Coordinates of N, CA and C in Angstrom, one line a residue:
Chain A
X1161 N 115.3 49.7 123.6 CA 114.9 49.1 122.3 C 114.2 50.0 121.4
X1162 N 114.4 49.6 120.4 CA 113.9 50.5 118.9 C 112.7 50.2 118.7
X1163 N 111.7 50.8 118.4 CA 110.2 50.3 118.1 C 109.4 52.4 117.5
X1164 N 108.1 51.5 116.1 CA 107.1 52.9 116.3 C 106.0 52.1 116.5
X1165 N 105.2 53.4 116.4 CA 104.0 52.7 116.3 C 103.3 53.8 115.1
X1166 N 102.5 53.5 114.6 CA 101.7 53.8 113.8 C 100.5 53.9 114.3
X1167 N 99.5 55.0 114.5 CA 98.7 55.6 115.1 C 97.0 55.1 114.5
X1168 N 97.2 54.8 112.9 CA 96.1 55.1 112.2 C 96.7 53.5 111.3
X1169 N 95.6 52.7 111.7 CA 95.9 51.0 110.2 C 94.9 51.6 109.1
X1170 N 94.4 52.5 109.2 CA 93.5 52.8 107.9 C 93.1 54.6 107.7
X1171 N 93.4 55.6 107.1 CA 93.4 56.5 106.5 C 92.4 56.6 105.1
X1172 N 91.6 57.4 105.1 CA 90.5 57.6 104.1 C 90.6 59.3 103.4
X1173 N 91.2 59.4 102.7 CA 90.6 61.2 102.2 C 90.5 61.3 100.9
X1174 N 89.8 62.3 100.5 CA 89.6 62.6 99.1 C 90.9 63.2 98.2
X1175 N 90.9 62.8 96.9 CA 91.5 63.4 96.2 C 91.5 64.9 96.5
X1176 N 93.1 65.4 96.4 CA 93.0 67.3 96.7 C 93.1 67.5 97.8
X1177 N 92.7 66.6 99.0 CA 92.8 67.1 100.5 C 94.0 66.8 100.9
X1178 N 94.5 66.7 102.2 CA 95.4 66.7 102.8 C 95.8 65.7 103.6
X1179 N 97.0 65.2 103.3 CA 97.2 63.6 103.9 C 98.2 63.7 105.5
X1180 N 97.5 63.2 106.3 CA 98.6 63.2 107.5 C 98.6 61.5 108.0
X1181 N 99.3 61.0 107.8 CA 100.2 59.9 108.6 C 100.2 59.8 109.2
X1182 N 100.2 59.1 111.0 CA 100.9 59.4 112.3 C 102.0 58.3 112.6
X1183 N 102.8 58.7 112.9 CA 103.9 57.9 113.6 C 104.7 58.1 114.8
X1184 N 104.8 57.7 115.7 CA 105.4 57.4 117.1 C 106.4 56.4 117.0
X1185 N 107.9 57.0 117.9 CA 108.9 56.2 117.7 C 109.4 56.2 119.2
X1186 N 110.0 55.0 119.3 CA 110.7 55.2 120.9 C 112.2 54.6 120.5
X1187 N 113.0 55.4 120.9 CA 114.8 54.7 120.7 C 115.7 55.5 121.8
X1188 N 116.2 54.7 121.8 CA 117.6 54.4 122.9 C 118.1 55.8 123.0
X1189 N 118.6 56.0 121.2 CA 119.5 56.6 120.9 C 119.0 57.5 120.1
X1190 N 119.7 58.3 119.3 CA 119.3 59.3 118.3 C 118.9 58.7 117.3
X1191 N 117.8 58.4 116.8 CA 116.9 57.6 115.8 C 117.6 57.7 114.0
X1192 N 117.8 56.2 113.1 CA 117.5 56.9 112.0 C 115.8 56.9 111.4
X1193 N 114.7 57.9 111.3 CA 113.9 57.0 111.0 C 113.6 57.6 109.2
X1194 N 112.7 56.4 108.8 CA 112.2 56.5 107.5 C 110.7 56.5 107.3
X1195 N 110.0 56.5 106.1 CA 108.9 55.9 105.6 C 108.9 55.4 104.5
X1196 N 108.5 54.2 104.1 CA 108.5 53.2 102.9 C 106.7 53.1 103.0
X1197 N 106.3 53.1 101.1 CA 105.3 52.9 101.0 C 105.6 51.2 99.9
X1198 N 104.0 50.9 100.0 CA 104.0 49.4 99.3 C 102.8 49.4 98.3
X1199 N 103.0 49.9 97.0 CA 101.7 49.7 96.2 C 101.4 48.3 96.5
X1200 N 100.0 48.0 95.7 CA 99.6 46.8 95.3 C 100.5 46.1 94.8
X1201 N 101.1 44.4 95.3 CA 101.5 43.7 94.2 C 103.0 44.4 93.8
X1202 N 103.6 45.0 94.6 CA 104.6 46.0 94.1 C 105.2 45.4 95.6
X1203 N 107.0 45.9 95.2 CA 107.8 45.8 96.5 C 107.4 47.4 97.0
X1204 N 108.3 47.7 98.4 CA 107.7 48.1 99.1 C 109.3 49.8 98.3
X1205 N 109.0 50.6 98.5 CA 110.4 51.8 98.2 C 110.2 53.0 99.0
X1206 N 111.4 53.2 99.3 CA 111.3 54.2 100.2 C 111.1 55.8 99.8
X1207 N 110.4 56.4 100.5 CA 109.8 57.5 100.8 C 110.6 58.3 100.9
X1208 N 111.0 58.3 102.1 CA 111.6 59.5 102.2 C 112.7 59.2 104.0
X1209 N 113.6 59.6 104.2 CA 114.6 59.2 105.1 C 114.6 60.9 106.3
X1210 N 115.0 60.3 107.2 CA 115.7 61.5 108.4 C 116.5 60.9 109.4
X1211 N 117.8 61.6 109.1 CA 119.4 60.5 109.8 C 120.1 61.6 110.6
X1212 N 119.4 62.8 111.1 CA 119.9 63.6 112.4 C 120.5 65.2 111.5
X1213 N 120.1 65.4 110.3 CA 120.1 66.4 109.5 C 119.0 67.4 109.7
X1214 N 118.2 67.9 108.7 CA 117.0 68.7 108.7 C 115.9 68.1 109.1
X1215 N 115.5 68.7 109.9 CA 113.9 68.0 110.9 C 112.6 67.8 110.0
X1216 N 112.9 68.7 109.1 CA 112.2 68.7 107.9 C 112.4 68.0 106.6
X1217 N 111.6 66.8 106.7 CA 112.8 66.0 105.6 C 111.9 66.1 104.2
X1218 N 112.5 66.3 103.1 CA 111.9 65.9 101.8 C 111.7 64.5 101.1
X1219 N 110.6 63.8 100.3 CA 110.7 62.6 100.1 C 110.8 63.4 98.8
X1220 N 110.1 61.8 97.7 CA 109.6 62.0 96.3 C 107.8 62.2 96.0
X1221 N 107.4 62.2 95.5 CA 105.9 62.4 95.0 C 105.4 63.6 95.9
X1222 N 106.1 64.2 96.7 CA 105.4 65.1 97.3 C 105.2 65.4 99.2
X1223 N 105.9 63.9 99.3 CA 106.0 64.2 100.6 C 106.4 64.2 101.6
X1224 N 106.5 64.6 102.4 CA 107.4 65.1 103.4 C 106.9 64.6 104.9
X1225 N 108.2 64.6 105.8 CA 107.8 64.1 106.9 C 109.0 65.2 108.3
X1226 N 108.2 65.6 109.4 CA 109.0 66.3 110.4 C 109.6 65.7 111.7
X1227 N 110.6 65.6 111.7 CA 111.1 64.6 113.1 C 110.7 65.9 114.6
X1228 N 110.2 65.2 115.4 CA 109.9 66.4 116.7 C 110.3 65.4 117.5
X1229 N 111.4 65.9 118.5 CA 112.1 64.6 119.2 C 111.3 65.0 120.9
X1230 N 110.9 66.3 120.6 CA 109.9 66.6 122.3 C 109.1 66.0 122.2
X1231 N 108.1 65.6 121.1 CA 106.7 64.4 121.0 C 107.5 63.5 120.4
X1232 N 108.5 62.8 120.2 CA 109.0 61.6 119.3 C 108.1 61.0 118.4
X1233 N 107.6 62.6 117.6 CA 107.1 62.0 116.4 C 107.8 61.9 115.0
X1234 N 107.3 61.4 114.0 CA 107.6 61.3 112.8 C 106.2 61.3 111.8
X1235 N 105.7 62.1 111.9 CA 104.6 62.1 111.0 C 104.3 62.6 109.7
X1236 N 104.0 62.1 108.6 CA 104.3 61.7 106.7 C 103.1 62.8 106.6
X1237 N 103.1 63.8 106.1 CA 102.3 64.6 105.2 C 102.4 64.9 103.7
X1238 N 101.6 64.9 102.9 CA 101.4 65.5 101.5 C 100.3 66.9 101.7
X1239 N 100.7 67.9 101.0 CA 98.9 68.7 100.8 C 98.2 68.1 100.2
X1240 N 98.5 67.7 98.8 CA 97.1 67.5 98.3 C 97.0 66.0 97.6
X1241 N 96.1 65.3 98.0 CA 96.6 63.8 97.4 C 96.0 63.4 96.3
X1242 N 96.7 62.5 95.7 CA 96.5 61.8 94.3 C 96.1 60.9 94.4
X1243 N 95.2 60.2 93.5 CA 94.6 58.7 93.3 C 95.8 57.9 93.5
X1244 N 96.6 57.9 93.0 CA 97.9 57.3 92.9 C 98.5 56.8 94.1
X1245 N 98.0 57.7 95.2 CA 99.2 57.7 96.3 C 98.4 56.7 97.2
X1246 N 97.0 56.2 96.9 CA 96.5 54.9 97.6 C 97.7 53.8 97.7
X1247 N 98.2 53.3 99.1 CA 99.1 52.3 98.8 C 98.9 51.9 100.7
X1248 N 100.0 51.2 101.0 CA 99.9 51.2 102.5 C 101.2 51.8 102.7
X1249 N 101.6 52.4 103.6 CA 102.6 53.1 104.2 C 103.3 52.6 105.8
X1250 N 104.3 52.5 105.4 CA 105.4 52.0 106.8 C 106.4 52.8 107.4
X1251 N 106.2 53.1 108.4 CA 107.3 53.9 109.2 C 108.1 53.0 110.2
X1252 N 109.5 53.3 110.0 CA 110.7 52.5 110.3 C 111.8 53.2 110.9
X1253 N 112.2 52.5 111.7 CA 113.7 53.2 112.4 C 114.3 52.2 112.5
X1254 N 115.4 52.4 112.3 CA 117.0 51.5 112.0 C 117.3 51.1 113.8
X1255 N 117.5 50.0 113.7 CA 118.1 49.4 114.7 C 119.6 48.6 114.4
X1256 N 120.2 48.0 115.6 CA 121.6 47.5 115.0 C 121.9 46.2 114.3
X1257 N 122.7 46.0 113.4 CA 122.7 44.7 113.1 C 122.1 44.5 111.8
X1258 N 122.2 45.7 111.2 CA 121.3 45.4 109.7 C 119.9 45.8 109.7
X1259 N 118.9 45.7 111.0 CA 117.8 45.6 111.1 C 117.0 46.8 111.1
X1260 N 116.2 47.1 110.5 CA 115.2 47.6 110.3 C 113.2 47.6 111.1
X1261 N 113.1 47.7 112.0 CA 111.8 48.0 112.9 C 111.1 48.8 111.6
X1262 N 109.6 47.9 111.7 CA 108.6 48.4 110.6 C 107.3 48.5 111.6
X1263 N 107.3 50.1 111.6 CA 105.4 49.8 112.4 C 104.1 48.8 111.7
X1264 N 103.2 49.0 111.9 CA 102.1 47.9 111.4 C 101.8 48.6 109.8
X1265 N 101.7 49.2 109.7 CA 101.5 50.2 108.3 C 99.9 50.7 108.3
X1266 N 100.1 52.0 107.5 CA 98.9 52.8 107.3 C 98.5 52.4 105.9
X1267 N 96.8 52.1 105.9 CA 96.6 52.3 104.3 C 95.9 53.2 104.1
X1268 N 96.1 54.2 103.7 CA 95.8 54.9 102.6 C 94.8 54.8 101.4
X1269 N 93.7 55.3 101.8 CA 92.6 55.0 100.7 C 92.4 56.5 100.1
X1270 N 92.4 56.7 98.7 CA 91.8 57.9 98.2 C 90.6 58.0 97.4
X1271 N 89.5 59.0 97.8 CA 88.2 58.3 97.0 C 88.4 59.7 96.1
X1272 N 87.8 59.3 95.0 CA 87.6 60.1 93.6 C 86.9 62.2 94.3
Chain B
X562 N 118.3 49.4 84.4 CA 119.3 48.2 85.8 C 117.9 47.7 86.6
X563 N 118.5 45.7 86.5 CA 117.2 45.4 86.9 C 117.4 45.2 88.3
X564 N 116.1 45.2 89.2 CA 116.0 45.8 90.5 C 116.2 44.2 90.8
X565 N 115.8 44.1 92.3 CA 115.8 43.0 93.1 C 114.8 41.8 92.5
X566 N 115.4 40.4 92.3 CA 114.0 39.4 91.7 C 114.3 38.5 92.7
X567 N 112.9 38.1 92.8 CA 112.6 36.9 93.8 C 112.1 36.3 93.1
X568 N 112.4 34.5 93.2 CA 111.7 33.1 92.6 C 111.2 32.1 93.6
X569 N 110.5 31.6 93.8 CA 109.2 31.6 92.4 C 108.3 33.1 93.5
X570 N 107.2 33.6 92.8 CA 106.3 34.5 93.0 C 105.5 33.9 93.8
X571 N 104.7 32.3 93.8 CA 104.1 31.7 94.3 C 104.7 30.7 94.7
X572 N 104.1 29.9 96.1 CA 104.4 28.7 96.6 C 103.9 27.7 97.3
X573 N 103.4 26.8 96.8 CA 102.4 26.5 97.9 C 102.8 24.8 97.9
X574 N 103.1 24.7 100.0 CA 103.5 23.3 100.1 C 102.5 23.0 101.4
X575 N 102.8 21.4 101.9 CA 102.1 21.0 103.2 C 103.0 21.1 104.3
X576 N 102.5 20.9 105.1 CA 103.1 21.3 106.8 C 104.0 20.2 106.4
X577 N 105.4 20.0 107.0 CA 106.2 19.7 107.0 C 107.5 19.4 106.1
X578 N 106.8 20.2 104.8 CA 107.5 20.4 103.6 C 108.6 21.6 103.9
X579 N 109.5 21.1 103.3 CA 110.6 22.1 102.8 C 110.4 23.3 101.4
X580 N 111.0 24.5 101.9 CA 110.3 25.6 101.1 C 111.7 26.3 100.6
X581 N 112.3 26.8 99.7 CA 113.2 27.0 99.3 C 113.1 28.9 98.4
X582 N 112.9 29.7 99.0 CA 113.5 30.6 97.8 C 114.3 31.4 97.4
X583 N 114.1 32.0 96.7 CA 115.4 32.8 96.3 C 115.3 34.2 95.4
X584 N 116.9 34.7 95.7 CA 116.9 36.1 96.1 C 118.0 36.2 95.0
X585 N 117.7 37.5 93.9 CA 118.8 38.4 93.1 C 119.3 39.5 93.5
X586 N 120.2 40.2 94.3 CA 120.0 41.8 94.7 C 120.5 42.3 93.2
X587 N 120.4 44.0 93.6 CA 120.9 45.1 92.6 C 122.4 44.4 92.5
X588 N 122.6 44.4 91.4 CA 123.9 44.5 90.6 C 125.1 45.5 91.4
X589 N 125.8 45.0 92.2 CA 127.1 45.8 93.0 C 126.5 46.2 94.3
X590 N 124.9 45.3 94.9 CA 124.7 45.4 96.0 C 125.4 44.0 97.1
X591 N 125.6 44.3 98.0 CA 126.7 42.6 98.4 C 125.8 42.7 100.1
X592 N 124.5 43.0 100.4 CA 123.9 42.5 101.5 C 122.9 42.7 101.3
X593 N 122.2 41.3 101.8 CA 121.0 41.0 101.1 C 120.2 40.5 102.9
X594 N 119.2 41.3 102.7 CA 118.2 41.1 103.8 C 117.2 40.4 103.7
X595 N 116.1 39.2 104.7 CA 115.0 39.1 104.1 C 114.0 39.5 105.3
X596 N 113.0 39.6 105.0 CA 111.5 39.7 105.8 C 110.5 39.0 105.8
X597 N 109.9 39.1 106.7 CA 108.2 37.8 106.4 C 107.4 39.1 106.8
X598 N 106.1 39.2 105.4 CA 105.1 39.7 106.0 C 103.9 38.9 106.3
X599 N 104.0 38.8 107.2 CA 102.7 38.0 107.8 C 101.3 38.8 107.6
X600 N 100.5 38.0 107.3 CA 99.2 38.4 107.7 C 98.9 39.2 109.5
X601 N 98.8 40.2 109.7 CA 98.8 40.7 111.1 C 100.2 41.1 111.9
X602 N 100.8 40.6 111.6 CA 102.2 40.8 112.1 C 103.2 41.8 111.6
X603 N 102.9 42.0 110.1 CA 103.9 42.9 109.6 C 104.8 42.8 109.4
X604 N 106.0 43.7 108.5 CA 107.3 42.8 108.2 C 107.9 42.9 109.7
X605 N 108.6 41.7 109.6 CA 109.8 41.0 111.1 C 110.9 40.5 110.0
X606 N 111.8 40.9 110.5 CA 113.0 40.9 110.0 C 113.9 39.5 110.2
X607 N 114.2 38.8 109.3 CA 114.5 37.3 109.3 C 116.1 37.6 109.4
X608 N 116.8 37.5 108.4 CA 118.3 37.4 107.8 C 118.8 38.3 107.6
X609 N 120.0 38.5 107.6 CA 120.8 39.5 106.9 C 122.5 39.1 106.7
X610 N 122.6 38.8 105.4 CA 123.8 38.6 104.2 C 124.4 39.3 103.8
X611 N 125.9 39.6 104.2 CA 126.3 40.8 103.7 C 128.3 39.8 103.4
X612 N 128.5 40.0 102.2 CA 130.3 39.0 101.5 C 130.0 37.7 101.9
X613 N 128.5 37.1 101.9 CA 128.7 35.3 101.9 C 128.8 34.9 103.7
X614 N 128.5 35.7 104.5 CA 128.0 35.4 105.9 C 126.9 36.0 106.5
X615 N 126.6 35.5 107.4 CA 125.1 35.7 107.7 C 125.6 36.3 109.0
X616 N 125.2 37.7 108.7 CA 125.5 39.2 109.8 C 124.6 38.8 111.0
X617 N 123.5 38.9 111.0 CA 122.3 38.6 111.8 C 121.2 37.8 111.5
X618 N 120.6 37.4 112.6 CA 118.9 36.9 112.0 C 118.1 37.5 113.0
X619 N 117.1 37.5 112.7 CA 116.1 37.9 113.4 C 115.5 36.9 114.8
X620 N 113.9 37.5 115.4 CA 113.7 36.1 116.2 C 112.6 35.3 115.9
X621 N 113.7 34.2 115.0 CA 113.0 33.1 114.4 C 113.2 31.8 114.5
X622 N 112.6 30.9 114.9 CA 113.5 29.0 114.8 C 114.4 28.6 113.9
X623 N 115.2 28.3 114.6 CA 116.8 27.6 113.1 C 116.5 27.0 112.3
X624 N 114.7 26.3 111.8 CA 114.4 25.8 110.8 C 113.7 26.8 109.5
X625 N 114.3 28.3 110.1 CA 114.3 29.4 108.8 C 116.1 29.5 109.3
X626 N 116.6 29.5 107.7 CA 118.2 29.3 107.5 C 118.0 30.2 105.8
X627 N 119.6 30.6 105.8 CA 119.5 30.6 104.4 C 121.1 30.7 104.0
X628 N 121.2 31.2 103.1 CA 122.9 31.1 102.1 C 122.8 32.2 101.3
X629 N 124.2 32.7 101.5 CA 124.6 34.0 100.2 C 125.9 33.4 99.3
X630 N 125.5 33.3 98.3 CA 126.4 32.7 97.6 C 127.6 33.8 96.8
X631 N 128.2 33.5 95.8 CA 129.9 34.3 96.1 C 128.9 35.3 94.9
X632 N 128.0 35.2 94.1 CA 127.5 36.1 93.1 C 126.8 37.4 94.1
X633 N 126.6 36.9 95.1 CA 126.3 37.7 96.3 C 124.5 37.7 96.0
X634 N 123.7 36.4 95.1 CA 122.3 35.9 95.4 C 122.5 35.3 96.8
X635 N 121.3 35.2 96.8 CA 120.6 34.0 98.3 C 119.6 33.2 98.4
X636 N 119.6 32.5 98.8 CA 118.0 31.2 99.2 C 118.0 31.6 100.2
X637 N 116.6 31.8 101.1 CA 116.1 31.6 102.4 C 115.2 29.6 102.3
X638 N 115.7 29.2 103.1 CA 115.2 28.0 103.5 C 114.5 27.4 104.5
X639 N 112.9 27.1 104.7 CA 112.4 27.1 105.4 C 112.3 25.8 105.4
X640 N 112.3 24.6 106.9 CA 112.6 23.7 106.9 C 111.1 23.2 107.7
X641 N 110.6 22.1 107.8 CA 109.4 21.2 108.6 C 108.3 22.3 108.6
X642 N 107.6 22.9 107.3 CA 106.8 24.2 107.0 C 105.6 23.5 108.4
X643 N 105.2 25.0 109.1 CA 103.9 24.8 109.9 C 103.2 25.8 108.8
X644 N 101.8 25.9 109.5 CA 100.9 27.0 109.1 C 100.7 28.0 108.9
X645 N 101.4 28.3 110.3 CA 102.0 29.8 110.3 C 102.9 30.3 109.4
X646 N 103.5 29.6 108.6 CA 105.2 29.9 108.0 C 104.3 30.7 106.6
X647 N 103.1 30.6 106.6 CA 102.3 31.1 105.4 C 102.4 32.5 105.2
X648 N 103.3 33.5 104.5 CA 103.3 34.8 104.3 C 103.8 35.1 103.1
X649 N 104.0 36.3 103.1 CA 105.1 37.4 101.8 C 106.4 37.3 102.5
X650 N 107.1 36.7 101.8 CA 108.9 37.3 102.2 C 109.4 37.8 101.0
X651 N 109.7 38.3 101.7 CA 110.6 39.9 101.1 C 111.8 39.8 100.8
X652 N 112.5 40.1 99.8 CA 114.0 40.0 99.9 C 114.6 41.4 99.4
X653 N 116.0 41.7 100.1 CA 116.3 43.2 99.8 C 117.6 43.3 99.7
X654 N 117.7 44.1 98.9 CA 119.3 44.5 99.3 C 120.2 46.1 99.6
X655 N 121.1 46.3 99.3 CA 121.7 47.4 99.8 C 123.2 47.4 99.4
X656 N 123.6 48.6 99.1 CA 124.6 49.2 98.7 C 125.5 49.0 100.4
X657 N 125.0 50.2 101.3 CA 125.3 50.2 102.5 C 125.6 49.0 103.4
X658 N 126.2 48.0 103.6 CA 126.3 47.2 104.6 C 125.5 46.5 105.5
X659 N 125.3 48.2 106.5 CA 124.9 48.3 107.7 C 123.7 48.5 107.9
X660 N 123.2 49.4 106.8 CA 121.8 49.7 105.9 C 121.7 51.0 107.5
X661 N 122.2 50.8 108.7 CA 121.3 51.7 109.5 C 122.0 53.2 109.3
X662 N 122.8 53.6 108.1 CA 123.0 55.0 108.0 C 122.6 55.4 106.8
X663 N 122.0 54.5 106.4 CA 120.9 55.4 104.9 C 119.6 54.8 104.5
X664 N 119.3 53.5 105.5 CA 118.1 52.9 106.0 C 117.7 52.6 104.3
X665 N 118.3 53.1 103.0 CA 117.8 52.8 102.2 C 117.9 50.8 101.5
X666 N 116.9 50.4 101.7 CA 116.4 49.0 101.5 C 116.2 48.5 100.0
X667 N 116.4 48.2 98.8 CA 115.6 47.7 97.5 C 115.3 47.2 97.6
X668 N 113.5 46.7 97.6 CA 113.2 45.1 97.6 C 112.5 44.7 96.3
X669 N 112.7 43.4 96.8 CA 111.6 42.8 95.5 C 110.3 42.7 95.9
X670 N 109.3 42.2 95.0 CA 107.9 42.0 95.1 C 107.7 40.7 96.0
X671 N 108.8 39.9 96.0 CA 108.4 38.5 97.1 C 108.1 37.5 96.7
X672 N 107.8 36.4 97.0 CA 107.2 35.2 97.1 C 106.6 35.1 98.3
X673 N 105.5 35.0 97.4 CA 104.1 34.3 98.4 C 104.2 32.4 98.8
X674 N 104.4 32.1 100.2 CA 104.3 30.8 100.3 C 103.4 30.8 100.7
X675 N 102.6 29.7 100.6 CA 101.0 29.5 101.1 C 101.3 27.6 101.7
X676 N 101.4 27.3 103.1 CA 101.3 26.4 103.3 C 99.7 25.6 103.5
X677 N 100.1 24.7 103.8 CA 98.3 23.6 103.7 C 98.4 22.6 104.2

């Protein structure tokens, strides 16, 4: 069965520092996984994807996430973070059937 | 090009009420998925609509149903509302069918039901 987990429900760092994520995935098979973030009040849009291509995957706004299938991680980094990028964040791997597995989500606080 | 819209934004009925809403996808998207985010739970994956049949559902009681109609919208219908049924549902759609070879999702902002 397809499942992550999300390591961290709440993340705190300053504007400029460095954002790390954690994500843990367990699958059957060779995983698709993603990250989707969810501003306030906003639908949720995806991040950034990895579907058995470059381990090193590029999102938008800056950030990026590395598939390591020896730790089956998937963990979301930016270097330097923006006020902006306060949101909650979801990491997801594709299962069959249409379905999509959403860990619990990280939020993301950035203080000035 | 306007994205995914869900109606109404709010909703608020009593336990045993019928709850009704509804789903626009992207313009030349033809499967439409929904979700409940629960308070604590997180999204769980309800439905999935793709040419006017219902591909899958998630694991939920058959008093969550819904319909894809031929414009390729949808209603999710929630039938004898408990307390629990109180969350964000989500509705999405997709270019991709299968959604699991580009995982890419559009959603809308949701409707909040608030039962009482």
């Amino acid at each position: 069965a397809q499942s992550v987990t999300q390591l961290d429900s709440h993340v705190s760092v300053s504007e400029g520092t460095p954002v790390l994520l954690r994500c843990n995935y367990s699958s059957s098979y060779s995983p698709s996984l993603f990250w989707y973030v969810q501003h306030p009040n906003k639908g949720l849009q995806l991040l950034l994807k990895y579907t058995s291509a470059a381990t090193l995957v590029k999102g938008i706004n800056g950030f990026e996430a590395e598939f390591k299938k020896s730790e089956t991680s998937f963990h979301l980094t930016k270097p330097s973070a923006h006020m902006s990028d306060a949101a909650e964040y979801f990491c997801v791997v594709s299962d069959t059937g249409g379905k999509l597995i959403f860990g619990q989500g990280t939020e993301l606080s950035v203080k000035p | 090009e306007a994205g995914v819209t869900q109606s109404p934004t709010h909703l608020i009925k009593t336990r045993g009420q019928q709850a009704t809403l509804r789903c626009s996808p992207i313009s030349g998207h033809t499967s439409v998925y929904w979700y409940q985010q629960a308070l604590g739970l997180g999204l769980q994956f309800l439905l999935w609509y793709d040419e006017g049949e219902e591909r899958n559902r998630g694991n939920f009681p058959p008093r969550f149903s819904g319909r894809q109609f031929p414009n390729y919208s949808s209603e999710l219908n929630v039938n004898a509302l408990e307390l629990e049924d109180s969350a964000l549902y989500l509705c999405a759609s997709s270019l991709d069918p299968g959604v699991i070879y580009t995982g890419e999702l559009f959603f809308g902002e949701g409707s909040r039901l608030t039962v009482l």
